PDB file of C-alpha atoms and ligand atoms in Angstrom:
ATOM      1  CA  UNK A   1       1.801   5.044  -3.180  1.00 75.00           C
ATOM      2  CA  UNK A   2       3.545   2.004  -3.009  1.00 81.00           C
ATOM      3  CA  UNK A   3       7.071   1.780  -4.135  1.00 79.00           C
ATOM      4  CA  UNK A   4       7.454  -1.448  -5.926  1.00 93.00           C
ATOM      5  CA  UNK A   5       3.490  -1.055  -7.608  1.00 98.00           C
ATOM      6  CA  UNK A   6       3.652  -0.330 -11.705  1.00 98.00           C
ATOM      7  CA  UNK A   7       0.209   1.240 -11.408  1.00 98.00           C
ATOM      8  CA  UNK A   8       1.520   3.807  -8.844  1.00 98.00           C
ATOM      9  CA  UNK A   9       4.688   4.301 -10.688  1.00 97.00           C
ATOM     10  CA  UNK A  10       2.314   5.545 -13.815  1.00 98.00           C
ATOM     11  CA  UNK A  11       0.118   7.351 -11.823  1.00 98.00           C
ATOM     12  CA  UNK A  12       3.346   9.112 -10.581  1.00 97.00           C
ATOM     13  CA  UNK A  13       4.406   9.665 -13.887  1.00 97.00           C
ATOM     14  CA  UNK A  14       7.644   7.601 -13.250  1.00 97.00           C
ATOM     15  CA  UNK A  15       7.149   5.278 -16.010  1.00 96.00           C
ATOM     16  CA  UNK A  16       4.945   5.681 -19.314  1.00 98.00           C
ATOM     17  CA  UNK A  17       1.536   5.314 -20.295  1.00 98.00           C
ATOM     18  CA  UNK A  18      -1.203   6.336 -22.697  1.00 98.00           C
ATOM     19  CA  UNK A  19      -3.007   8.114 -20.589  1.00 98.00           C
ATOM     20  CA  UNK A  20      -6.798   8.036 -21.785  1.00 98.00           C
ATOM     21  CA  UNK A  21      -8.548  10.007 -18.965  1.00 98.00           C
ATOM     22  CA  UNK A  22      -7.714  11.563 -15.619  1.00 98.00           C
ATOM     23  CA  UNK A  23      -9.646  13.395 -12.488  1.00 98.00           C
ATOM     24  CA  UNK A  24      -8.573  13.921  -9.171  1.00 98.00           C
ATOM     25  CA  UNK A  25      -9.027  10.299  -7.922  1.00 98.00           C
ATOM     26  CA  UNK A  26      -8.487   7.976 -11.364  1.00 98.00           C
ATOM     27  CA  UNK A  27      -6.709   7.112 -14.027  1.00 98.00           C
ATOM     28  CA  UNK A  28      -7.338   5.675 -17.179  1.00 98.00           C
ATOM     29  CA  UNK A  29      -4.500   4.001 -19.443  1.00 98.00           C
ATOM     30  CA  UNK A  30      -4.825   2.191 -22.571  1.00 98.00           C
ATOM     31  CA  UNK A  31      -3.474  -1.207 -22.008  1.00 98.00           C
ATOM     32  CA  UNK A  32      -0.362  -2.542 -23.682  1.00 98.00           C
ATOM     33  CA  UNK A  33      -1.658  -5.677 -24.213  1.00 97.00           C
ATOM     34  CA  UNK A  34      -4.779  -5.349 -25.526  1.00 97.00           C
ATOM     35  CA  UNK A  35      -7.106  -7.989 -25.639  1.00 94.00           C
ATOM     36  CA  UNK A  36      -8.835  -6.332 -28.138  1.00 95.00           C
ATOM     37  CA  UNK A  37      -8.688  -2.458 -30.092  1.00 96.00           C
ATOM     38  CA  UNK A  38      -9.454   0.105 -27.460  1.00 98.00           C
ATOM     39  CA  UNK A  39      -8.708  -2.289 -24.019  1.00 98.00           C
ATOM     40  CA  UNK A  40      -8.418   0.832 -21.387  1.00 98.00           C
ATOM     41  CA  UNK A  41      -7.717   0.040 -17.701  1.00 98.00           C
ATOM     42  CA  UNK A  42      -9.379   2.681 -15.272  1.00 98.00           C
ATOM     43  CA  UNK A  43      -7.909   2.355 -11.710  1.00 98.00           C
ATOM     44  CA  UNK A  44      -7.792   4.856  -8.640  1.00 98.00           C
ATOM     45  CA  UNK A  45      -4.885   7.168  -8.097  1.00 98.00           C
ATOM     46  CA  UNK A  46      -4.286   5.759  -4.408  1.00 98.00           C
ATOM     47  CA  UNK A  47      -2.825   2.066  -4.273  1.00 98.00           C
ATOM     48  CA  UNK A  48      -4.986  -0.439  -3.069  1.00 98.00           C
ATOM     49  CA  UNK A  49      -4.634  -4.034  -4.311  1.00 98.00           C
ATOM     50  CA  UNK A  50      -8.211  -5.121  -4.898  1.00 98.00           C
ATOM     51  CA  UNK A  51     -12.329  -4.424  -4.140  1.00 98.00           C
ATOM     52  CA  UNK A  52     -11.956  -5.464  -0.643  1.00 98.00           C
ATOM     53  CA  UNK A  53      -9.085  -2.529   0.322  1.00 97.00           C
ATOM     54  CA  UNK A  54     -10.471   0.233  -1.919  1.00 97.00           C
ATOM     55  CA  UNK A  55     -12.037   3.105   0.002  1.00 98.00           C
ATOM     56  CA  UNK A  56     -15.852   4.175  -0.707  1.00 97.00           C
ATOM     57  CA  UNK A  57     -14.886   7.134  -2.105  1.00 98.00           C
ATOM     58  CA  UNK A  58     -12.181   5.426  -4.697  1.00 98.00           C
ATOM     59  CA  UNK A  59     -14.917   2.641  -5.571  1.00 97.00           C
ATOM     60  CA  UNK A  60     -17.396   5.948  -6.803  1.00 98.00           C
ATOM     61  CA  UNK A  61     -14.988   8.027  -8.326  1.00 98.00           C
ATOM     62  CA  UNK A  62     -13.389   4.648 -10.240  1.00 98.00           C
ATOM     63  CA  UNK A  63     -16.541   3.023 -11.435  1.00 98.00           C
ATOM     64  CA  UNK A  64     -18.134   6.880 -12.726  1.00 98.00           C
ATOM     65  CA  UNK A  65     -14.658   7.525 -14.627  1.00 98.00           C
ATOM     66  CA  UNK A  66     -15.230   4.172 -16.191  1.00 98.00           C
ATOM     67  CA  UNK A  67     -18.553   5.227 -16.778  1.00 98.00           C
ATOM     68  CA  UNK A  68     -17.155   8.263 -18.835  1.00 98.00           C
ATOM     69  CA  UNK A  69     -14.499   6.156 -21.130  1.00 98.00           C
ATOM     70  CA  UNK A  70     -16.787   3.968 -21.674  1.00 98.00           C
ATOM     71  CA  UNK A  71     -18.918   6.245 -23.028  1.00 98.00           C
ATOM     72  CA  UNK A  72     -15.805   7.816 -25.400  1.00 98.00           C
ATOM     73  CA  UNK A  73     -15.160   4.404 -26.316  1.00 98.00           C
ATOM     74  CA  UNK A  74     -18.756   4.197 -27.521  1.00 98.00           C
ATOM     75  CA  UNK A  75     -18.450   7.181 -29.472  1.00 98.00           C
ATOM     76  CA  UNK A  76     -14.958   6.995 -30.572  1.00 98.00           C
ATOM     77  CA  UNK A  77     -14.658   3.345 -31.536  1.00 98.00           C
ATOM     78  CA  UNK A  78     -18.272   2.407 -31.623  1.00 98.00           C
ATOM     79  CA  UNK A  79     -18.157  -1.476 -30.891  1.00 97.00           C
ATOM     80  CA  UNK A  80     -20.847  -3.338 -30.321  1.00 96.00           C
ATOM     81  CA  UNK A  81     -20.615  -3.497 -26.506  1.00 97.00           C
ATOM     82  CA  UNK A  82     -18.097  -2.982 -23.725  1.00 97.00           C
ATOM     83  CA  UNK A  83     -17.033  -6.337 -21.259  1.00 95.00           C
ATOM     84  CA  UNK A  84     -16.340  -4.788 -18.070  1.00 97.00           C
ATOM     85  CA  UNK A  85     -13.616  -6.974 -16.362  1.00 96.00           C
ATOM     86  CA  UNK A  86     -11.970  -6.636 -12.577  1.00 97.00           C
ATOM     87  CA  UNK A  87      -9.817  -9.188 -11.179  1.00 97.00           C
ATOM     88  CA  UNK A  88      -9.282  -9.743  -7.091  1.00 98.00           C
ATOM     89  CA  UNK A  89      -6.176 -11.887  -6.206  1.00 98.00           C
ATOM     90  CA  UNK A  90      -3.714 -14.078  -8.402  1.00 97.00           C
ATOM     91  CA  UNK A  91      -6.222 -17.310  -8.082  1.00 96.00           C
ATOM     92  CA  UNK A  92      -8.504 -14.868  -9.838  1.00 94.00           C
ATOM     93  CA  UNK A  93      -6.097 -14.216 -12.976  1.00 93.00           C
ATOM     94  CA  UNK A  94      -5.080 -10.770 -10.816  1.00 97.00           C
ATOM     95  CA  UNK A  95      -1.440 -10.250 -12.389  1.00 98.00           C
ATOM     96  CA  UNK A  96      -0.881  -6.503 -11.017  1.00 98.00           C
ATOM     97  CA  UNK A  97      -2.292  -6.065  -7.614  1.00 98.00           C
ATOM     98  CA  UNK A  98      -3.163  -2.343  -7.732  1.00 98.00           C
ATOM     99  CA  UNK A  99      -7.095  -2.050  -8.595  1.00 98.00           C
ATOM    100  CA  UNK A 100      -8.304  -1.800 -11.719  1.00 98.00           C
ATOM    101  CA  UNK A 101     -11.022  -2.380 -14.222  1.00 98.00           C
ATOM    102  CA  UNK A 102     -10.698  -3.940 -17.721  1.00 98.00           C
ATOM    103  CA  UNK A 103     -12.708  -1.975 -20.261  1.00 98.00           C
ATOM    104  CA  UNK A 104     -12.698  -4.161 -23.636  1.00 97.00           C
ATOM    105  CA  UNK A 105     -14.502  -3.534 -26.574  1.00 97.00           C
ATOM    106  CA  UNK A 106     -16.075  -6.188 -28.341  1.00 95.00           C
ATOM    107  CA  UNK A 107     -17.345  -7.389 -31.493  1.00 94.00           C
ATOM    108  CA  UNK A 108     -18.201 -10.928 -31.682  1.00 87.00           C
ATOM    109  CA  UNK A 109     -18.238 -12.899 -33.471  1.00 87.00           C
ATOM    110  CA  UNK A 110     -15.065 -11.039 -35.249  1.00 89.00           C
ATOM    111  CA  UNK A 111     -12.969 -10.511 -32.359  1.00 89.00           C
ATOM    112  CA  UNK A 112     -13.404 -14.194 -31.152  1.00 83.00           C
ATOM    113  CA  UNK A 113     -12.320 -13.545 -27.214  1.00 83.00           C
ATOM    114  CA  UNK A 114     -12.874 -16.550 -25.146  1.00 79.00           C
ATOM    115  CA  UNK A 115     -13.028 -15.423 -21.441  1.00 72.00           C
ATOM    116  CA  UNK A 116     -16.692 -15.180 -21.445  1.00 65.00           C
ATOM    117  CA  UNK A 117     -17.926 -18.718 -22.490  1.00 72.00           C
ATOM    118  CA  UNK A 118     -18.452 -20.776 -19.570  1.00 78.00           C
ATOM    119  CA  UNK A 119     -20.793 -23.042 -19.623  1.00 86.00           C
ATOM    120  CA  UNK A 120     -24.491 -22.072 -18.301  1.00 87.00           C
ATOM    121  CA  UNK A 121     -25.925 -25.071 -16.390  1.00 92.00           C
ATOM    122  CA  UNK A 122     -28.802 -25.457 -13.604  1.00 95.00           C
ATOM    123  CA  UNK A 123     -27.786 -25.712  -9.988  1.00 96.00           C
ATOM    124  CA  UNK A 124     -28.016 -27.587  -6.816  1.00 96.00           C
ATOM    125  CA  UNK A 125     -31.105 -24.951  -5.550  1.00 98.00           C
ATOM    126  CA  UNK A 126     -30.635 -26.537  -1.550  1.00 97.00           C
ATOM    127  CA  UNK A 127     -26.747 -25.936  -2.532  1.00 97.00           C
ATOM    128  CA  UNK A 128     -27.212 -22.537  -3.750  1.00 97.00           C
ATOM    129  CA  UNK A 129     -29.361 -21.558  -1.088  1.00 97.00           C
ATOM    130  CA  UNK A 130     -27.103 -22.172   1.584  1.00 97.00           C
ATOM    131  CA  UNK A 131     -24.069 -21.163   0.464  1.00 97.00           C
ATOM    132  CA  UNK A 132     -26.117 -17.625   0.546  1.00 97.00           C
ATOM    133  CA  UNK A 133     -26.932 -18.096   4.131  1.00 97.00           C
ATOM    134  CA  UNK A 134     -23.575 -18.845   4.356  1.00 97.00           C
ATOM    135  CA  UNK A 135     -22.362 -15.459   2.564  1.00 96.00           C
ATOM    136  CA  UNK A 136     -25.507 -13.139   4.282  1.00 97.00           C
ATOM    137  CA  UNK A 137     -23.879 -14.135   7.984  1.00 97.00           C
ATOM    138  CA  UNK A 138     -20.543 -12.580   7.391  1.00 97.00           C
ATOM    139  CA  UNK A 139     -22.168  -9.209   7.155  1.00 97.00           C
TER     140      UNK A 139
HETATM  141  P1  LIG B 201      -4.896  -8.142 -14.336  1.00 62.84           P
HETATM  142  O1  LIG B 201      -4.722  -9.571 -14.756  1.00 62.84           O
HETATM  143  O2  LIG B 201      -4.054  -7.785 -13.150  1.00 62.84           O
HETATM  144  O3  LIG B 201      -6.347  -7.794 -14.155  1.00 62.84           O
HETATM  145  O4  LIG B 201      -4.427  -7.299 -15.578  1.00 62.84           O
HETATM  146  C1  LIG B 201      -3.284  -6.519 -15.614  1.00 62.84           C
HETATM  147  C2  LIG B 201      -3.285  -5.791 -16.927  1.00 62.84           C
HETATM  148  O5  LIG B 201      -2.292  -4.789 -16.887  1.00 62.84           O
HETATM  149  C3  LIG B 201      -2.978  -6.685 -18.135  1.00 62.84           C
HETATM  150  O6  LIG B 201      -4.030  -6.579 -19.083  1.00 62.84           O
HETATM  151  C4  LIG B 201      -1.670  -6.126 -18.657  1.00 62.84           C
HETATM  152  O7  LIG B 201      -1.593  -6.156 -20.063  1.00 62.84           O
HETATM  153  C5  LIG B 201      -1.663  -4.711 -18.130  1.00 62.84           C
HETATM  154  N1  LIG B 201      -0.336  -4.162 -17.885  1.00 62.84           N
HETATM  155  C6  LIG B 201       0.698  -4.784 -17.242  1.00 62.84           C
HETATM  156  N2  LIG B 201       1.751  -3.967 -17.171  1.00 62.84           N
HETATM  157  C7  LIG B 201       1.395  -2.801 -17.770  1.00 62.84           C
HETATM  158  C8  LIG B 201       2.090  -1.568 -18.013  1.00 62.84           C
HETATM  159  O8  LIG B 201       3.254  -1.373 -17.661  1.00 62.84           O
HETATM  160  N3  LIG B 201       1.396  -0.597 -18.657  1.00 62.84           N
HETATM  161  C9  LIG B 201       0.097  -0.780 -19.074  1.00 62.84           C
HETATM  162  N4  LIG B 201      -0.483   0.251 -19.711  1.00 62.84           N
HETATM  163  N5  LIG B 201      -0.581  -1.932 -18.867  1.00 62.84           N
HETATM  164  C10 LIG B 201       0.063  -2.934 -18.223  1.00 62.84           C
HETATM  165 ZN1  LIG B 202      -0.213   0.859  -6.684  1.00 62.84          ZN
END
């Protein structure tokens, strides 16, 4: 729990939410600004700001409750398919640092949601290749 975190607040019942689904270790809330009908946020009941903090057990039990709303959203809602969304830090659009994964529902072209357009070009392979080696040596 951290004091000042609106995620933990919620989870402690302190403040309100819609809640959507809960076990032992998540939470899912139906988020009040929602990017589309049916945007659910699914984040673990322990505070931990992004993927890098969360513990292995969190990461599991978060990602297979997502699992299950998305499947209810499926059923209940029955878009055409589910964008799965998780921000790490404010240069990444993170805006509440206590993990947590965006389930949206989409229909395009009717919903008309722009965060997934960027453009699709070729890279620099000798570029790509060692930025990799790069990556694989901080293991
Ligand atoms: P982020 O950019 O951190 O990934 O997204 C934070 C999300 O939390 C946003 O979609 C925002 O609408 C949602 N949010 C912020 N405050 C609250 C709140 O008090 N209750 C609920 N249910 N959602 C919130
Ligand atoms: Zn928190």
């Amino acid at each position: 729990m951290s004091e000042d975190c609106i995620f933990c607040q919620i989870v402690n019942k302190k403040i309100p939410a819609f809640r959507i689904y809960e076990d032992e270790r998540s939470l899912a809330i139906a988020d009040i600004n929602p990017v589309t009908e049916g945007h659910v946020l699914v984040l673990p009941k322990n505070h931990a700001a992004t993927l890098m903090e969360l513990t292995p057990g969190d990461i599991a039990a978060v990602h297979q409750a997502s699992q299950k709303v998305a499947q209810a959203l499926m059923k209940s809602l029955k878009p055409g398919g589910i964008a799965v969304l998780q921000l790490n830090g404010a240069a990444a659009g993170q805006v509440v640092m206590h993990y947590h994964i965006h389930l949206i529902p989409r229909n395009p072209p009717k919903d008309n949601i722009k965060f997934l357009n960027w453009e699709i070009k070729p890279g620099d392979m000798k570029a790509i290749e060692k930025t990799a080696a790069k990556i694989k040596e901080a293991f």
